[in-house]
Amino acid sequence: MLGSIRNAVLKQHSTLGRFYAVQRSGLSSLVFVETKGSGFEEGALNAISAARKLSGPVTAVVAGSSADAAAQTIAKVDGVSKVVVAKDAIFDHALPETTAALLKALQESEGATHIFAPHSAAGKNVMPRLAALLDAQQISDIIAIEGEDTFVRPVYAGNAIATVKTSDKIKVVTVRTTAFPPAAESSETAEQVQAPAIDAKPMSKWIKEDVAKSDRPDLASAKRVVSGGRAVKSAEGFKIIYDLADKIGAGVGASRAAVDAGYCDNSLQVGQTGRIIAPELYIGIGISGAIQHLAGMKDSKVIVAINKDADAPIFQIADYGLVGDLFTIVPELMEKV
C-alpha cells in the first residue's frame, strides 16, 4: 500500500515537472519601443536585454507615424525575433489610451506572457494603463530578473532591495535601463509584420513639448556627466558646471536643489524624481548627496565629489573626493585637463 502511494506521489511530481517545462517553453515577451521622429528612445535596447533574460521569443512593438524607419533599426537588434509595426499618427507621442490598447491587442494575438518597457516617462505613462486593462499588477523599475515570475527592484530610494514574486498570468514590467546593458546589433534581421487595426480613440490631446536644446551629450546616454548643486549659488555660478562639461565633452546634470532654485532647466535634474543615470564618470560639484539624488547616480562607474563640507554624504559613495571651495578647485581642474 505504501509503495503504491509512493509511486503515485512520484508520478504526480513528474507530471508537475513536465507541466512546468511546457509552461517555460511557452514564454514570450513584448517590448514597447517609443519612437522619436524617425528614431527611437535608446532605453528600448536595455528593455530588450531584460526580456532576453527569459526563454522564448522577443517581439518589439514600434508605433507612430514614422515607425517604419525605427523598425528597420530595431529589426537588426540581437535577440529580437519579430518586429510589429503600427504606422499610424494616433500612436505618436505614446499617448496611453491608444498605446495601451495596441499593446493589449498584441498581447492577445501574440499570446505574450511578459510585456516590457523602459522605466521612462512614456513607460510610466503607458504601462499602468495597460496593467489595468489586463487586470495585472505592474512591477516597476526592475534591476534584475530571477525567474519568469520573480523580479528585483529598489525601494526606499534605493536603500533597500525587494524581490517580488507575482502570480499574475501576464507580467507587466518596467525596466531600469541602467541595470541592463543595451542590446547589440545583430548580423541577422528579424521579420517585420503590420500590427492589427485597433479601435481606440485618445481621450487626451498632445499640445506641445518644450525641450531644452543643447550641443552637449544627452544626459541619459552621456559617458561623462558633470552635475552642479545648490553651492554654485546662482544661475550665473552654474556656468562653471557648463564650462567643465564642455572641456571634457560631458553631459550636464543638476541636483533638485539647483533646479528648484532656478539655476538650470529641470530636464537636467538627476535623482529619484529626475533622471537615473550610470555614466562611466560622474562629477558632483557642490552637491551634498541627498538620498533622492544618490538614487539617480550611485551606479556610476567612477564618482568624483567636490564639496567644501568634508562630512557631506556624497563622499560616502565617491571614489575620489576633493574638499574645498568649488570656485577655486574647478578652475584649477580645468587647467589640468
Coordinates of C-alpha atoms in Angstrom, one line a residue:
M1 CA 0.0 0.0 0.0
L2 CA 2.8 2.4 1.0
G3 CA 4.6 1.5 -2.2
S4 CA 1.5 2.4 -4.3
I5 CA 1.2 5.8 -2.5
R6 CA 5.0 6.5 -3.1
N7 CA 4.6 5.6 -6.8
A8 CA 1.6 7.9 -7.1
V9 CA 3.4 10.8 -5.5
L10 CA 6.4 10.3 -7.8
K11 CA 4.1 10.2 -10.8
Q12 CA 2.4 13.4 -9.6
H13 CA 5.7 15.2 -9.2
S14 CA 6.9 14.0 -12.6
T15 CA 3.7 15.4 -14.1
L16 CA 4.2 18.7 -12.4
G17 CA 7.7 18.8 -13.7
R18 CA 6.6 18.3 -17.3
F19 CA 3.9 20.9 -16.9
Y20 CA 6.5 23.4 -15.6
A21 CA 8.7 22.7 -18.6
V22 CA 5.8 23.3 -21.0
Q23 CA 4.9 26.4 -19.2
R24 CA 8.5 27.8 -19.5
S25 CA 8.7 26.8 -23.2
G26 CA 5.6 28.9 -23.7
L27 CA 7.1 32.1 -22.5
S28 CA 7.2 35.1 -24.9
S29 CA 7.8 38.8 -24.5
L30 CA 6.6 42.0 -26.0
V31 CA 8.9 45.1 -25.7
F32 CA 7.4 48.6 -26.2
V33 CA 9.7 50.8 -28.3
E34 CA 9.0 54.5 -28.0
T35 CA 9.6 56.4 -31.3
K36 CA 11.1 59.9 -31.6
G37 CA 10.7 61.2 -35.1
S38 CA 12.4 58.7 -37.3
G39 CA 14.4 57.3 -34.4
F40 CA 13.5 55.7 -31.1
E41 CA 14.4 56.1 -27.4
E42 CA 17.5 54.0 -26.7
G43 CA 16.2 52.7 -23.4
A44 CA 14.3 50.2 -25.6
L45 CA 17.6 48.4 -26.2
N46 CA 18.0 47.9 -22.4
A47 CA 14.5 46.6 -22.1
I48 CA 15.2 44.1 -24.9
S49 CA 18.2 42.9 -22.9
A50 CA 16.0 42.4 -19.9
A51 CA 13.4 40.5 -22.0
R52 CA 16.2 38.2 -23.3
K53 CA 16.8 37.0 -19.7
L54 CA 13.7 34.9 -20.1
S55 CA 13.4 32.0 -22.5
G56 CA 11.2 32.4 -25.5
P57 CA 10.9 34.9 -28.4
V58 CA 11.1 38.7 -28.0
T59 CA 8.7 40.8 -30.2
A60 CA 9.4 44.5 -30.4
V61 CA 6.4 46.9 -30.9
V62 CA 7.2 50.0 -32.8
A63 CA 4.3 52.5 -33.3
G64 CA 3.9 56.0 -34.7
S65 CA 3.7 57.9 -38.0
S66 CA 7.4 57.3 -38.6
A67 CA 7.5 53.7 -37.3
D68 CA 9.0 52.3 -40.5
A69 CA 12.4 53.9 -40.0
A70 CA 12.7 52.9 -36.4
A71 CA 11.5 49.4 -37.2
Q72 CA 14.4 48.9 -39.7
T73 CA 16.9 49.5 -36.9
I74 CA 15.1 47.5 -34.2
A75 CA 14.9 44.5 -36.6
K76 CA 18.7 44.3 -36.6
V77 CA 19.0 44.2 -32.8
D78 CA 20.3 41.0 -31.3
G79 CA 17.6 38.9 -29.6
V80 CA 14.6 40.4 -31.4
S81 CA 12.7 37.7 -33.3
K82 CA 10.0 39.8 -34.7
V83 CA 9.0 43.5 -35.1
V84 CA 5.4 44.6 -35.1
V85 CA 4.9 47.9 -36.9
A86 CA 1.9 50.1 -36.2
K87 CA 2.4 53.0 -38.6
D88 CA -0.3 55.5 -37.6
A89 CA -0.2 59.0 -36.3
I90 CA -2.6 58.1 -33.4
F91 CA 0.4 56.4 -31.8
D92 CA 2.6 59.5 -31.9
H93 CA 3.9 60.7 -28.6
A94 CA 2.9 57.4 -26.9
L95 CA -0.4 58.6 -25.6
P96 CA -1.5 56.0 -23.1
E97 CA -5.1 55.5 -24.4
T98 CA -4.0 54.4 -27.8
T99 CA -0.7 52.8 -27.0
A100 CA -2.0 50.6 -24.1
A101 CA -4.9 49.5 -26.4
L102 CA -2.4 48.5 -29.0
L103 CA -0.2 46.5 -26.6
K104 CA -3.3 44.8 -25.1
A105 CA -4.4 43.7 -28.6
L106 CA -0.9 42.4 -29.4
Q107 CA -0.7 40.5 -26.1
E108 CA -3.9 38.7 -27.0
S109 CA -2.9 38.0 -30.6
E110 CA 0.8 37.0 -29.8
G111 CA 0.0 35.2 -26.5
A112 CA 2.7 37.1 -24.8
T113 CA 3.4 36.2 -21.1
H114 CA 5.6 39.3 -20.4
I115 CA 5.4 42.9 -21.6
F116 CA 8.4 45.1 -21.0
A117 CA 9.1 48.9 -21.3
P118 CA 11.8 51.2 -20.1
H119 CA 11.0 52.9 -16.8
S120 CA 10.9 56.2 -18.7
A121 CA 8.3 59.0 -18.8
A122 CA 6.5 57.2 -21.6
G123 CA 6.8 53.8 -19.9
K124 CA 5.4 55.1 -16.7
N125 CA 2.6 56.7 -18.6
V126 CA 1.6 53.7 -20.7
M127 CA 2.2 50.6 -18.6
P128 CA -0.1 51.3 -15.6
R129 CA -3.0 51.7 -18.0
L130 CA -2.0 48.5 -19.8
A131 CA -1.8 46.7 -16.5
A132 CA -5.3 47.8 -15.6
L133 CA -6.6 46.7 -19.0
L134 CA -5.0 43.2 -18.4
D135 CA -6.1 43.1 -14.7
A136 CA -2.5 42.6 -13.7
Q137 CA -0.2 44.2 -11.1
Q138 CA 2.5 46.2 -12.7
I139 CA 6.1 45.5 -11.5
S140 CA 8.1 48.7 -11.7
D141 CA 11.7 49.8 -12.2
I142 CA 13.3 46.3 -12.0
I143 CA 17.0 45.9 -11.8
A144 CA 17.2 42.1 -12.2
I145 CA 15.2 39.0 -13.2
E146 CA 15.4 35.9 -11.1
G147 CA 12.7 33.8 -12.9
E148 CA 9.7 34.1 -15.1
D149 CA 7.6 35.4 -12.1
T150 CA 10.4 36.8 -9.8
F151 CA 11.9 40.3 -10.2
V152 CA 14.2 42.5 -8.2
R153 CA 13.6 46.2 -7.7
P154 CA 14.9 49.0 -5.5
V155 CA 12.7 50.6 -2.8
Y156 CA 13.1 53.5 -0.4
A157 CA 15.2 55.5 -2.9
G158 CA 17.5 52.5 -3.4
N159 CA 18.3 52.0 0.3
A160 CA 16.6 48.6 0.2
I161 CA 16.2 45.9 -2.5
A162 CA 12.9 44.0 -2.8
T163 CA 12.5 40.6 -4.5
V164 CA 9.0 40.5 -5.9
K165 CA 7.1 37.3 -7.0
T166 CA 3.9 37.7 -8.9
S167 CA 1.1 35.2 -9.5
D168 CA -0.4 37.2 -12.4
K169 CA -0.6 35.2 -15.7
I170 CA 0.6 38.2 -17.7
K171 CA 3.6 40.2 -16.3
V172 CA 3.7 44.0 -17.0
V173 CA 7.2 45.2 -16.2
T174 CA 9.1 48.5 -16.5
V175 CA 12.9 48.3 -16.6
R176 CA 15.6 50.5 -15.0
T177 CA 17.7 51.0 -18.1
T178 CA 21.0 51.5 -16.2
A179 CA 20.7 48.0 -14.7
F180 CA 20.8 46.2 -18.1
P181 CA 23.2 46.6 -21.0
P182 CA 21.9 47.8 -24.3
A183 CA 21.2 45.0 -26.8
A184 CA 23.8 44.9 -29.5
E185 CA 23.3 44.9 -33.3
S186 CA 22.8 41.5 -34.9
S187 CA 24.0 40.2 -38.3
E188 CA 20.5 38.9 -38.9
T189 CA 17.3 40.8 -39.5
A190 CA 14.1 40.0 -37.8
E191 CA 10.8 39.8 -39.7
Q192 CA 8.5 42.8 -39.7
V193 CA 4.8 42.5 -39.7
Q194 CA 2.0 45.0 -39.6
A195 CA 0.0 45.5 -36.4
P196 CA -3.7 44.7 -36.5
A197 CA -6.1 47.6 -36.6
I198 CA -7.5 48.6 -33.2
D199 CA -10.5 50.7 -32.2
A200 CA -9.0 53.2 -29.8
K201 CA -9.5 56.9 -29.6
P202 CA -7.3 59.1 -27.4
M203 CA -9.1 60.9 -24.6
S204 CA -6.2 63.4 -24.3
K205 CA -4.6 65.6 -26.9
W206 CA -0.9 66.3 -27.4
I207 CA -0.3 70.0 -27.3
K208 CA 3.4 70.6 -27.5
E209 CA 6.8 69.7 -26.0
D210 CA 9.3 72.2 -24.7
V211 CA 12.8 70.7 -24.9
A212 CA 16.0 72.5 -24.0
K213 CA 18.2 72.1 -27.0
S214 CA 22.0 71.6 -26.4
D215 CA 25.0 70.5 -28.3
R216 CA 26.3 68.6 -25.3
P217 CA 25.8 64.9 -24.9
D218 CA 22.3 63.8 -23.8
L219 CA 22.2 63.3 -20.0
A220 CA 20.7 59.9 -20.3
S221 CA 23.3 58.4 -22.6
A222 CA 26.4 60.5 -21.8
K223 CA 29.5 58.6 -20.8
R224 CA 30.7 61.5 -18.6
V225 CA 28.4 63.8 -16.6
V226 CA 29.2 66.9 -14.6
S227 CA 26.5 67.9 -12.1
G228 CA 26.1 71.1 -10.0
G229 CA 24.3 71.6 -6.8
R230 CA 23.0 74.5 -4.6
A231 CA 26.5 75.5 -3.7
V232 CA 27.0 77.1 -7.2
K233 CA 24.8 79.9 -5.7
S234 CA 23.2 81.3 -8.8
A235 CA 22.4 80.7 -12.5
E236 CA 25.5 82.7 -13.3
G237 CA 27.5 80.5 -11.0
F238 CA 26.2 77.4 -12.8
K239 CA 28.2 78.5 -15.8
I240 CA 31.3 76.9 -14.2
I241 CA 29.5 73.5 -14.5
Y242 CA 28.8 74.0 -18.2
D243 CA 32.4 75.1 -18.7
L244 CA 33.9 72.0 -17.2
A245 CA 31.4 69.8 -19.0
D246 CA 32.4 71.3 -22.3
K247 CA 36.1 71.0 -21.5
I248 CA 35.8 67.2 -21.1
G249 CA 32.9 66.5 -23.5
A250 CA 30.4 65.6 -20.8
G251 CA 26.7 65.9 -20.3
V252 CA 25.3 68.3 -17.7
G253 CA 23.2 67.3 -14.6
A254 CA 22.0 69.0 -11.5
S255 CA 20.6 68.3 -8.1
R256 CA 17.0 69.0 -7.3
A257 CA 18.0 71.9 -5.1
A258 CA 19.8 73.6 -8.0
V259 CA 16.8 73.0 -10.3
D260 CA 14.3 74.3 -7.7
A261 CA 16.4 77.4 -7.2
G262 CA 16.2 78.2 -10.9
Y263 CA 19.9 77.7 -11.6
C264 CA 19.2 75.4 -14.6
D265 CA 16.5 73.7 -16.5
N266 CA 14.6 70.8 -14.8
S267 CA 15.5 68.5 -17.7
L268 CA 18.9 68.3 -16.1
Q269 CA 17.8 67.0 -12.7
V270 CA 19.4 63.8 -11.6
G271 CA 17.8 61.7 -8.9
Q272 CA 14.8 59.7 -7.9
T273 CA 12.4 62.4 -9.2
G274 CA 14.6 63.2 -12.2
R275 CA 17.0 61.2 -14.4
I276 CA 18.5 57.9 -13.3
I277 CA 21.9 57.6 -14.9
A278 CA 25.0 55.4 -14.7
P279 CA 27.8 57.1 -16.7
E280 CA 31.4 55.9 -16.7
L281 CA 32.4 59.2 -14.9
Y282 CA 30.2 61.3 -12.7
I283 CA 31.5 64.5 -11.2
G284 CA 29.3 66.0 -8.5
I285 CA 30.1 69.7 -7.7
G286 CA 28.6 71.4 -4.7
I287 CA 26.2 68.5 -4.2
S288 CA 25.8 67.3 -0.6
G289 CA 24.3 63.9 -1.6
A290 CA 20.7 63.8 -0.5
I291 CA 19.2 60.3 -0.7
Q292 CA 17.0 61.1 -3.6
H293 CA 20.0 62.4 -5.6
L294 CA 22.2 59.4 -4.8
A295 CA 19.4 57.1 -6.1
G296 CA 19.9 58.6 -9.5
M297 CA 23.6 58.3 -9.9
K298 CA 25.1 55.9 -7.4
D299 CA 25.5 53.2 -10.1
S300 CA 28.0 55.4 -12.0
K301 CA 31.3 53.6 -12.6
V302 CA 33.5 56.3 -11.1
I303 CA 32.2 59.1 -8.8
V304 CA 34.1 62.3 -8.1
A305 CA 32.8 64.6 -5.4
I306 CA 33.8 68.3 -4.9
N307 CA 32.4 69.9 -1.7
K308 CA 33.6 72.2 1.0
D309 CA 31.8 70.0 3.6
A310 CA 34.0 67.0 4.4
D311 CA 31.1 65.3 6.1
A312 CA 28.8 65.6 3.0
P313 CA 27.0 62.2 2.4
I314 CA 28.2 62.1 -1.2
F315 CA 31.7 61.4 0.0
Q316 CA 30.5 58.0 1.4
I317 CA 29.9 56.7 -2.2
A318 CA 32.6 58.7 -4.0
D319 CA 35.6 57.0 -5.5
Y320 CA 37.5 60.3 -5.3
G321 CA 36.8 63.4 -3.2
L322 CA 38.1 67.0 -3.1
V323 CA 37.3 69.1 -0.1
G324 CA 37.3 72.8 -0.7
D325 CA 35.7 75.8 -2.5
L326 CA 34.3 74.7 -5.9
F327 CA 35.1 78.1 -7.3
T328 CA 38.8 77.5 -6.6
I329 CA 39.0 73.8 -7.3
V330 CA 37.1 73.7 -10.6
P331 CA 39.1 76.4 -12.4
E332 CA 42.3 74.6 -11.3
L333 CA 40.9 71.3 -12.5
M334 CA 40.1 72.8 -15.9
E335 CA 43.7 74.0 -16.3
K336 CA 44.9 70.4 -15.8
V337 CA 42.6 68.7 -18.4

